[in-house]
Amino acid sequence: MIVSSLSGGGAEHVARKNLEILLHKKDFDVAVLTCDKALRDQYPVKHYLAKDFRKVRGPGKVFATMGIPENYKMTARCLQEFRPDIIHLHNYIPFSPSMLRALKEYKEKCGCKVILTHHTYSYICTNDSLYNYSQDKICEKCIGTFDTTIIRDNCANNRLVSLAKYLQKNEMSKFFADLVDVHISPSDFLKAELLKANPQIKVEVVRNPCVDRIEPDCLEAKENTVVFFGRISKEKNIVKFARQFMQIEIPLKLLIIGDGPEADELEALLKGADYNRIEFIHRFLKSDELYETIRTAKFYVLPSIWFENSPVSIIEAINLGMIPITSNIGGMKELIDLFGVGYTFDPMNDQEGAETLKTAYLQYESDVASLLQARSRLNQFTTQAYSRHILALYE
């Protein structure tokens, strides 16, 4: 397995589950190429340590995005010593193109099956996100082409970073031709975007393993609270939603949990308004503490203005007995449709989010039956379901 880190949530959580499944199966010999020093102490597995270009300081960082010679050597050593039949990639960007070069050379010489799990849009978007940060809007101008749009439009909102990403992605594209045998997408939405960029690739949808157990008694002791937990940033759009929430008269409390570049702006908004219907916990909470803090909420809101891929938070919210209210784009809308419960709204409309929340509040009692029925679909997101799909792809 090739994964930059196993520390964190989201993509790292999926990679951890993937590794644990392999270690549990006695008929697999496993080695991991990673940039995560802590992995050696966490898992009894052969471990090869590479460098993360993002941790390079000074002018050398620009060159590191193009390649790290030590990573080429370490990848080649890992592959020659371990001689894998299957190579599974998660979060490959931090290794730089050097890792892909060594991987392609090994496959051409020795033959192996290469599987790539997509957690972001890096494979099809020069800016990794299908989002222009300088213009604060979704962007699909150069999907799958890695042309100079990122430089002209300054999609990274930093000219030097935009240039570095352009150079990096074009270097990586040299090694991706015919490299990956199976692409894994956690959503139908991302699968469609991948095929839009390259109709010739094979893409399998495998839902993320984010449900360890289906929570019992999830509708007991519910309170009139709507919760958001995650990154406090422009693309998550929670500051704008908080402003909308202040304008509606409804007996609900808004609880916001997280941190990020717009956290100070949110704190200033709440302090300046002398407003007590919004509570802000300015830090990320570990899973157990988070669940205990939010489990009594009736609603979960995700007002993102970018294409969320397959947001785990929506699935966690349904598992905890919350009705999700999300933007009507990307993987958010897909999950609302899949579960058959919740509400969507246009995130660019200045009032629609809060008005949709008001509708959800008024319809809560009649929506509880749909919520209970939706929870029967959580088994698609269990570790057991993920394991079956992954092991089938390894055959």
Short mmCIF file of C-alpha atoms in Angstrom, two decimals:
data_model
loop_
_atom_site.label_atom_id
_atom_site.label_comp_id
_atom_site.label_asym_id
_atom_site.label_seq_id
_atom_site.Cartn_x
_atom_site.Cartn_y
_atom_site.Cartn_z
CA MET A 1 0.00 0.00 0.00
CA ILE A 2 1.17 3.52 -0.80
CA VAL A 3 -0.37 6.19 1.45
CA SER A 4 1.09 9.51 2.56
CA SER A 5 -0.34 9.37 6.09
CA LEU A 6 -2.68 7.37 8.30
CA SER A 7 -3.11 10.15 10.88
CA GLY A 8 -6.40 12.02 10.59
CA GLY A 9 -9.95 11.58 9.38
CA GLY A 10 -11.53 11.30 5.96
CA ALA A 11 -9.09 9.77 3.49
CA GLU A 12 -6.73 8.67 6.27
CA HIS A 13 -9.59 6.87 8.02
CA VAL A 14 -10.38 4.94 4.83
CA ALA A 15 -6.71 4.01 4.34
CA ARG A 16 -6.48 2.79 7.96
CA LYS A 17 -9.52 0.57 7.45
CA ASN A 18 -7.99 -0.73 4.21
CA LEU A 19 -4.73 -1.61 5.97
CA GLU A 20 -6.50 -3.23 8.94
CA ILE A 21 -8.51 -5.44 6.56
CA LEU A 22 -5.30 -6.63 4.90
CA LEU A 23 -3.57 -7.29 8.22
CA HIS A 24 -6.59 -9.27 9.41
CA LYS A 25 -6.46 -11.50 6.31
CA LYS A 26 -3.66 -13.99 6.97
CA ASP A 27 -3.11 -14.75 3.27
CA PHE A 28 -1.77 -11.23 2.53
CA ASP A 29 1.82 -10.06 3.02
CA VAL A 30 1.70 -6.29 3.40
CA ALA A 31 4.23 -3.48 3.10
CA VAL A 32 3.51 0.23 3.32
CA LEU A 33 5.29 3.14 1.64
CA THR A 34 4.38 6.27 3.58
CA CYS A 35 5.50 9.72 4.73
CA ASP A 36 4.06 9.02 8.20
CA LYS A 37 6.75 8.20 10.77
CA ALA A 38 4.16 7.21 13.37
CA LEU A 39 2.89 4.32 11.26
CA ARG A 40 5.84 2.12 12.24
CA ASP A 41 4.74 2.09 15.88
CA GLN A 42 1.03 1.74 15.11
CA TYR A 43 0.95 -1.28 12.80
CA PRO A 44 3.04 -4.50 12.62
CA VAL A 45 3.89 -4.08 8.95
CA LYS A 46 7.01 -3.67 6.81
CA HIS A 47 7.48 0.08 6.56
CA TYR A 48 9.27 2.27 4.02
CA LEU A 49 9.54 5.98 4.86
CA ALA A 50 9.47 8.63 2.12
CA LYS A 51 9.50 12.43 2.22
CA ASP A 52 6.43 14.67 2.04
CA PHE A 53 7.11 17.55 -0.37
CA ARG A 54 4.71 19.76 1.62
CA LYS A 55 7.13 19.73 4.55
CA VAL A 56 10.04 21.06 2.52
CA ARG A 57 10.86 24.63 3.54
CA GLY A 58 12.19 27.55 1.53
CA PRO A 59 12.77 27.81 -2.24
CA GLY A 60 13.41 24.07 -2.47
CA LYS A 61 9.72 23.39 -1.99
CA VAL A 62 8.91 24.40 -5.57
CA PHE A 63 11.49 21.92 -6.88
CA ALA A 64 10.22 19.24 -4.48
CA THR A 65 6.76 19.45 -6.03
CA MET A 66 8.39 18.37 -9.30
CA GLY A 67 10.32 15.49 -7.80
CA ILE A 68 12.23 14.20 -4.79
CA PRO A 69 15.14 11.93 -5.82
CA GLU A 70 15.11 10.18 -2.43
CA ASN A 71 11.47 9.21 -2.97
CA TYR A 72 12.28 7.65 -6.33
CA LYS A 73 15.03 5.58 -4.69
CA MET A 74 12.89 4.60 -1.70
CA THR A 75 9.95 3.59 -3.91
CA ALA A 76 12.21 1.54 -6.18
CA ARG A 77 13.80 -0.12 -3.15
CA CYS A 78 10.39 -0.92 -1.63
CA LEU A 79 9.13 -2.48 -4.86
CA GLN A 80 12.30 -4.46 -5.59
CA GLU A 81 12.54 -5.85 -2.05
CA PHE A 82 8.86 -6.63 -1.55
CA ARG A 83 7.93 -7.55 -5.16
CA PRO A 84 4.19 -6.82 -4.78
CA ASP A 85 1.50 -8.35 -6.97
CA ILE A 86 -0.96 -5.59 -6.02
CA ILE A 87 -0.22 -1.94 -5.31
CA HIS A 88 -2.99 0.15 -3.75
CA LEU A 89 -2.56 3.93 -3.79
CA HIS A 90 -4.18 6.40 -1.38
CA ASN A 91 -3.31 10.12 -1.32
CA TYR A 92 -0.27 9.96 -3.60
CA ILE A 93 0.31 13.70 -4.18
CA PRO A 94 2.70 14.31 -1.21
CA PHE A 95 5.23 11.80 -2.60
CA SER A 96 5.86 14.02 -5.68
CA PRO A 97 6.02 12.60 -9.24
CA SER A 98 9.19 10.67 -8.33
CA MET A 99 7.16 7.91 -6.68
CA LEU A 100 4.98 7.48 -9.78
CA ARG A 101 8.05 7.24 -11.99
CA ALA A 102 9.46 4.34 -9.94
CA LEU A 103 6.04 2.69 -9.80
CA LYS A 104 5.58 2.86 -13.57
CA GLU A 105 9.05 1.41 -14.18
CA TYR A 106 8.33 -1.48 -11.81
CA LYS A 107 5.00 -2.28 -13.44
CA GLU A 108 6.48 -2.26 -16.93
CA LYS A 109 9.31 -4.56 -15.85
CA CYS A 110 7.65 -6.93 -13.38
CA GLY A 111 3.92 -6.59 -13.90
CA CYS A 112 1.43 -5.96 -11.11
CA LYS A 113 -2.11 -4.72 -10.52
CA VAL A 114 -2.37 -1.04 -9.56
CA ILE A 115 -5.48 0.25 -7.77
CA LEU A 116 -6.03 3.92 -6.99
CA THR A 117 -8.59 5.13 -4.45
CA HIS A 118 -9.63 8.71 -5.15
CA HIS A 119 -10.27 10.90 -2.12
CA THR A 120 -9.93 14.25 -3.91
CA TYR A 121 -10.07 15.60 -7.47
CA SER A 122 -6.26 15.61 -7.89
CA TYR A 123 -6.36 13.12 -10.77
CA ILE A 124 -8.54 15.41 -12.92
CA CYS A 125 -7.97 18.94 -11.57
CA THR A 126 -4.70 20.85 -11.52
CA ASN A 127 -5.88 22.61 -8.35
CA ASP A 128 -6.99 19.30 -6.74
CA SER A 129 -10.46 20.60 -5.92
CA LEU A 130 -12.55 21.65 -8.96
CA TYR A 131 -12.59 25.03 -7.22
CA ASN A 132 -11.07 28.44 -7.97
CA TYR A 133 -9.97 29.97 -4.67
CA SER A 134 -9.22 33.40 -6.10
CA GLN A 135 -12.75 33.72 -7.51
CA ASP A 136 -14.49 31.60 -4.85
CA LYS A 137 -16.39 29.44 -7.29
CA ILE A 138 -16.57 25.93 -8.73
CA CYS A 139 -14.38 25.47 -11.80
CA GLU A 140 -14.32 22.65 -14.37
CA LYS A 141 -12.60 24.55 -17.17
CA CYS A 142 -9.63 22.24 -17.68
CA ILE A 143 -10.93 18.99 -16.22
CA GLY A 144 -8.56 16.20 -17.12
CA THR A 145 -6.24 18.35 -19.26
CA PHE A 146 -3.89 20.10 -16.77
CA ASP A 147 -3.56 23.11 -19.07
CA THR A 148 -2.47 26.64 -18.10
CA THR A 149 -5.90 27.69 -16.79
CA ILE A 150 -4.65 27.41 -13.20
CA ILE A 151 -1.92 29.96 -13.98
CA ARG A 152 -4.11 32.37 -15.95
CA ASP A 153 -6.96 32.27 -13.41
CA ASN A 154 -4.72 31.91 -10.35
CA CYS A 155 -6.94 29.08 -9.10
CA ALA A 156 -4.83 28.50 -5.97
CA ASN A 157 -5.11 32.20 -5.06
CA ASN A 158 -1.30 32.33 -5.03
CA ARG A 159 0.65 32.79 -8.25
CA LEU A 160 3.64 30.72 -7.15
CA VAL A 161 1.49 27.87 -5.83
CA SER A 162 -0.60 27.90 -9.02
CA LEU A 163 2.57 27.61 -11.11
CA ALA A 164 3.96 24.83 -8.92
CA LYS A 165 0.73 22.84 -9.15
CA TYR A 166 0.67 23.22 -12.93
CA LEU A 167 4.23 21.90 -13.22
CA GLN A 168 3.60 19.07 -10.76
CA LYS A 169 0.42 17.77 -12.37
CA ASN A 170 1.92 17.82 -15.85
CA GLU A 171 4.93 15.90 -14.59
CA MET A 172 2.67 13.35 -12.91
CA SER A 173 0.57 12.92 -16.04
CA LYS A 174 3.63 11.50 -17.83
CA PHE A 175 3.56 8.45 -15.58
CA PHE A 176 -0.18 7.89 -15.24
CA ALA A 177 -0.77 6.64 -18.79
CA ASP A 178 -1.73 2.94 -18.54
CA LEU A 179 -0.53 2.82 -14.92
CA VAL A 180 -3.79 2.33 -13.00
CA ASP A 181 -5.86 -0.80 -13.63
CA VAL A 182 -8.80 0.06 -11.38
CA HIS A 183 -9.91 3.43 -10.07
CA ILE A 184 -12.00 3.42 -6.89
CA SER A 185 -14.49 6.22 -6.30
CA PRO A 186 -16.54 6.60 -3.10
CA SER A 187 -19.38 8.26 -5.02
CA ASP A 188 -21.21 8.08 -8.33
CA PHE A 189 -20.59 11.81 -8.65
CA LEU A 190 -16.80 11.47 -8.60
CA LYS A 191 -17.02 8.45 -10.90
CA ALA A 192 -18.84 10.59 -13.47
CA GLU A 193 -16.21 13.33 -13.15
CA LEU A 194 -13.38 10.82 -13.62
CA LEU A 195 -15.01 9.37 -16.73
CA LYS A 196 -15.66 12.87 -18.04
CA ALA A 197 -11.90 13.41 -17.90
CA ASN A 198 -11.01 9.99 -19.34
CA PRO A 199 -13.81 7.72 -20.63
CA GLN A 200 -11.37 4.83 -21.14
CA ILE A 201 -10.54 4.13 -17.49
CA LYS A 202 -12.21 1.51 -15.30
CA VAL A 203 -13.94 3.03 -12.27
CA GLU A 204 -15.62 1.10 -9.45
CA VAL A 205 -17.79 2.77 -6.80
CA VAL A 206 -16.86 1.54 -3.31
CA ARG A 207 -18.53 3.42 -0.47
CA ASN A 208 -16.30 4.71 2.32
CA PRO A 209 -16.24 2.55 5.49
CA CYS A 210 -17.42 5.17 7.97
CA VAL A 211 -19.97 3.22 10.04
CA ASP A 212 -18.37 1.01 12.68
CA ARG A 213 -21.73 0.33 14.27
CA ILE A 214 -25.28 1.50 13.72
CA GLU A 215 -26.18 3.61 16.74
CA PRO A 216 -29.20 2.35 18.74
CA ASP A 217 -31.83 4.65 20.26
CA CYS A 218 -30.67 7.49 18.05
CA LEU A 219 -33.91 9.47 18.33
CA GLU A 220 -34.08 9.65 22.11
CA ALA A 221 -33.75 12.97 23.99
CA LYS A 222 -33.54 15.07 20.84
CA GLU A 223 -33.21 18.85 21.19
CA ASN A 224 -33.98 21.74 18.84
CA THR A 225 -30.40 22.03 17.64
CA VAL A 226 -28.81 22.11 14.19
CA VAL A 227 -25.12 21.25 14.09
CA PHE A 228 -22.18 21.78 11.75
CA PHE A 229 -18.83 20.11 12.40
CA GLY A 230 -15.78 20.47 10.19
CA ARG A 231 -13.44 22.99 8.65
CA ILE A 232 -14.40 26.66 9.07
CA SER A 233 -13.45 27.87 5.60
CA LYS A 234 -14.75 29.81 2.63
CA GLU A 235 -15.74 26.72 0.65
CA LYS A 236 -17.65 25.23 3.60
CA ASN A 237 -19.75 28.42 3.63
CA ILE A 238 -20.70 28.15 7.31
CA VAL A 239 -20.05 31.82 8.15
CA LYS A 240 -22.52 32.89 5.47
CA PHE A 241 -25.02 30.33 6.76
CA ALA A 242 -24.62 31.68 10.31
CA ARG A 243 -25.51 35.16 9.03
CA GLN A 244 -28.63 33.72 7.38
CA PHE A 245 -29.53 31.88 10.58
CA MET A 246 -29.47 35.14 12.52
CA GLN A 247 -32.18 36.56 10.27
CA ILE A 248 -34.84 33.90 10.81
CA GLU A 249 -37.17 33.57 13.77
CA ILE A 250 -37.17 29.91 14.69
CA PRO A 251 -36.73 28.13 18.06
CA LEU A 252 -33.51 26.39 17.06
CA LYS A 253 -29.93 26.62 18.29
CA LEU A 254 -27.01 26.45 15.82
CA LEU A 255 -23.95 24.60 17.14
CA ILE A 256 -20.74 25.00 15.09
CA ILE A 257 -17.72 22.82 15.88
CA GLY A 258 -14.35 23.09 14.16
CA ASP A 259 -11.47 25.31 13.13
CA GLY A 260 -10.06 26.84 9.98
CA PRO A 261 -9.14 30.05 8.16
CA GLU A 262 -12.55 31.70 8.74
CA ALA A 263 -12.84 30.78 12.43
CA ASP A 264 -11.78 34.25 13.61
CA GLU A 265 -14.32 35.86 11.28
CA LEU A 266 -17.03 33.64 12.74
CA GLU A 267 -16.04 34.54 16.30
CA ALA A 268 -16.08 38.25 15.43
CA LEU A 269 -19.53 37.90 13.85
CA LEU A 270 -20.98 36.23 16.93
CA LYS A 271 -19.33 38.63 19.36
CA GLY A 272 -20.35 41.71 17.43
CA ALA A 273 -23.95 40.57 17.11
CA ASP A 274 -24.33 39.78 20.82
CA TYR A 275 -26.25 36.74 19.64
CA ASN A 276 -26.89 33.74 21.90
CA ARG A 277 -28.65 31.27 19.59
CA ILE A 278 -25.34 30.25 18.01
CA GLU A 279 -22.63 28.39 19.94
CA PHE A 280 -19.14 28.00 18.47
CA ILE A 281 -16.72 25.37 19.79
CA HIS A 282 -13.48 26.61 18.25
CA ARG A 283 -11.59 23.33 17.92
CA PHE A 284 -11.84 19.91 16.33
CA LEU A 285 -13.17 17.18 18.60
CA LYS A 286 -12.13 13.54 18.57
CA SER A 287 -14.83 11.13 17.45
CA ASP A 288 -16.08 10.00 20.86
CA GLU A 289 -16.28 13.53 22.25
CA LEU A 290 -17.84 14.82 19.03
CA TYR A 291 -20.57 12.18 19.02
CA GLU A 292 -21.44 12.84 22.67
CA THR A 293 -21.62 16.57 21.96
CA ILE A 294 -23.88 16.38 18.90
CA ARG A 295 -25.98 13.24 19.36
CA THR A 296 -29.02 15.14 20.74
CA ALA A 297 -29.24 17.46 17.71
CA LYS A 298 -32.21 17.07 15.39
CA PHE A 299 -30.51 18.48 12.28
CA TYR A 300 -27.12 18.58 10.55
CA VAL A 301 -26.21 21.28 8.02
CA LEU A 302 -23.52 21.26 5.31
CA PRO A 303 -23.81 24.45 3.19
CA SER A 304 -20.65 23.93 1.07
CA ILE A 305 -20.21 25.92 -2.12
CA TRP A 306 -17.79 23.39 -3.65
CA PHE A 307 -18.22 19.81 -4.85
CA GLU A 308 -18.00 17.68 -1.72
CA ASN A 309 -17.08 14.19 -2.90
CA SER A 310 -18.76 11.79 -0.45
CA PRO A 311 -18.94 13.66 2.85
CA VAL A 312 -18.64 11.24 5.75
CA SER A 313 -20.29 13.82 8.02
CA ILE A 314 -23.69 13.31 6.32
CA ILE A 315 -23.52 9.56 6.95
CA GLU A 316 -22.41 10.09 10.55
CA ALA A 317 -25.29 12.52 11.08
CA ILE A 318 -27.89 10.04 9.82
CA ASN A 319 -26.35 7.34 12.01
CA LEU A 320 -26.79 9.66 15.00
CA GLY A 321 -30.41 10.34 14.11
CA MET A 322 -30.10 13.77 12.49
CA ILE A 323 -31.90 14.99 9.40
CA PRO A 324 -29.30 16.36 6.94
CA ILE A 325 -29.72 19.72 5.23
CA THR A 326 -27.10 20.27 2.52
CA SER A 327 -26.20 22.10 -0.64
CA ASN A 328 -27.76 20.67 -3.80
CA ILE A 329 -24.48 19.91 -5.58
CA GLY A 330 -21.91 17.12 -5.91
CA GLY A 331 -21.74 14.20 -3.52
CA MET A 332 -23.99 15.98 -1.02
CA LYS A 333 -27.07 15.75 -3.24
CA GLU A 334 -26.14 12.17 -4.13
CA LEU A 335 -26.22 11.08 -0.49
CA ILE A 336 -29.50 12.87 0.21
CA ASP A 337 -31.03 11.07 -2.79
CA LEU A 338 -29.47 7.73 -1.81
CA PHE A 339 -30.79 7.82 1.76
CA GLY A 340 -34.13 9.34 0.78
CA VAL A 341 -34.17 11.77 3.68
CA GLY A 342 -33.15 15.38 4.19
CA TYR A 343 -33.27 18.66 2.33
CA THR A 344 -31.09 20.44 -0.22
CA PHE A 345 -30.75 24.09 -1.18
CA ASP A 346 -28.86 26.40 -3.53
CA PRO A 347 -25.77 27.51 -1.54
CA MET A 348 -25.36 30.63 -3.67
CA ASN A 349 -28.80 31.93 -2.69
CA ASP A 350 -28.51 34.37 0.23
CA GLN A 351 -31.66 33.16 1.99
CA GLU A 352 -32.45 29.66 0.77
CA GLY A 353 -30.31 27.80 3.31
CA ALA A 354 -31.99 29.29 6.36
CA GLU A 355 -35.45 29.04 4.79
CA THR A 356 -34.84 25.36 4.04
CA LEU A 357 -33.85 24.83 7.67
CA LYS A 358 -37.10 26.49 8.73
CA THR A 359 -39.06 24.10 6.50
CA ALA A 360 -37.18 21.12 7.94
CA TYR A 361 -37.99 22.28 11.47
CA LEU A 362 -41.70 22.51 10.70
CA GLN A 363 -41.70 19.07 9.00
CA TYR A 364 -39.55 17.28 11.60
CA GLU A 365 -42.18 15.01 13.12
CA SER A 366 -43.38 13.80 9.72
CA ASP A 367 -39.77 13.23 8.57
CA VAL A 368 -38.84 10.92 11.44
CA ALA A 369 -40.30 7.88 9.65
CA SER A 370 -38.17 8.62 6.57
CA LEU A 371 -35.11 8.99 8.81
CA LEU A 372 -35.68 5.58 10.38
CA GLN A 373 -36.08 4.02 6.94
CA ALA A 374 -32.93 5.79 5.70
CA ARG A 375 -30.88 4.23 8.48
CA SER A 376 -31.48 0.81 6.93
CA ARG A 377 -29.17 1.92 4.11
CA LEU A 378 -26.24 2.56 6.45
CA ASN A 379 -25.03 -1.01 5.87
CA GLN A 380 -23.61 0.16 2.52
CA PHE A 381 -21.05 2.19 4.51
CA THR A 382 -19.86 -0.43 6.99
CA THR A 383 -16.35 -1.86 7.21
CA GLN A 384 -17.76 -5.27 6.27
CA ALA A 385 -19.25 -3.94 3.01
CA TYR A 386 -16.01 -2.11 2.19
CA SER A 387 -13.96 -5.24 2.89
CA ARG A 388 -16.06 -7.36 0.51
CA HIS A 389 -15.67 -4.86 -2.32
CA ILE A 390 -11.95 -4.28 -1.81
CA LEU A 391 -11.03 -7.95 -1.54
CA ALA A 392 -13.03 -8.70 -4.70
CA LEU A 393 -11.01 -6.08 -6.59
CA TYR A 394 -7.77 -7.65 -5.35
CA GLU A 395 -8.60 -10.99 -6.98
#
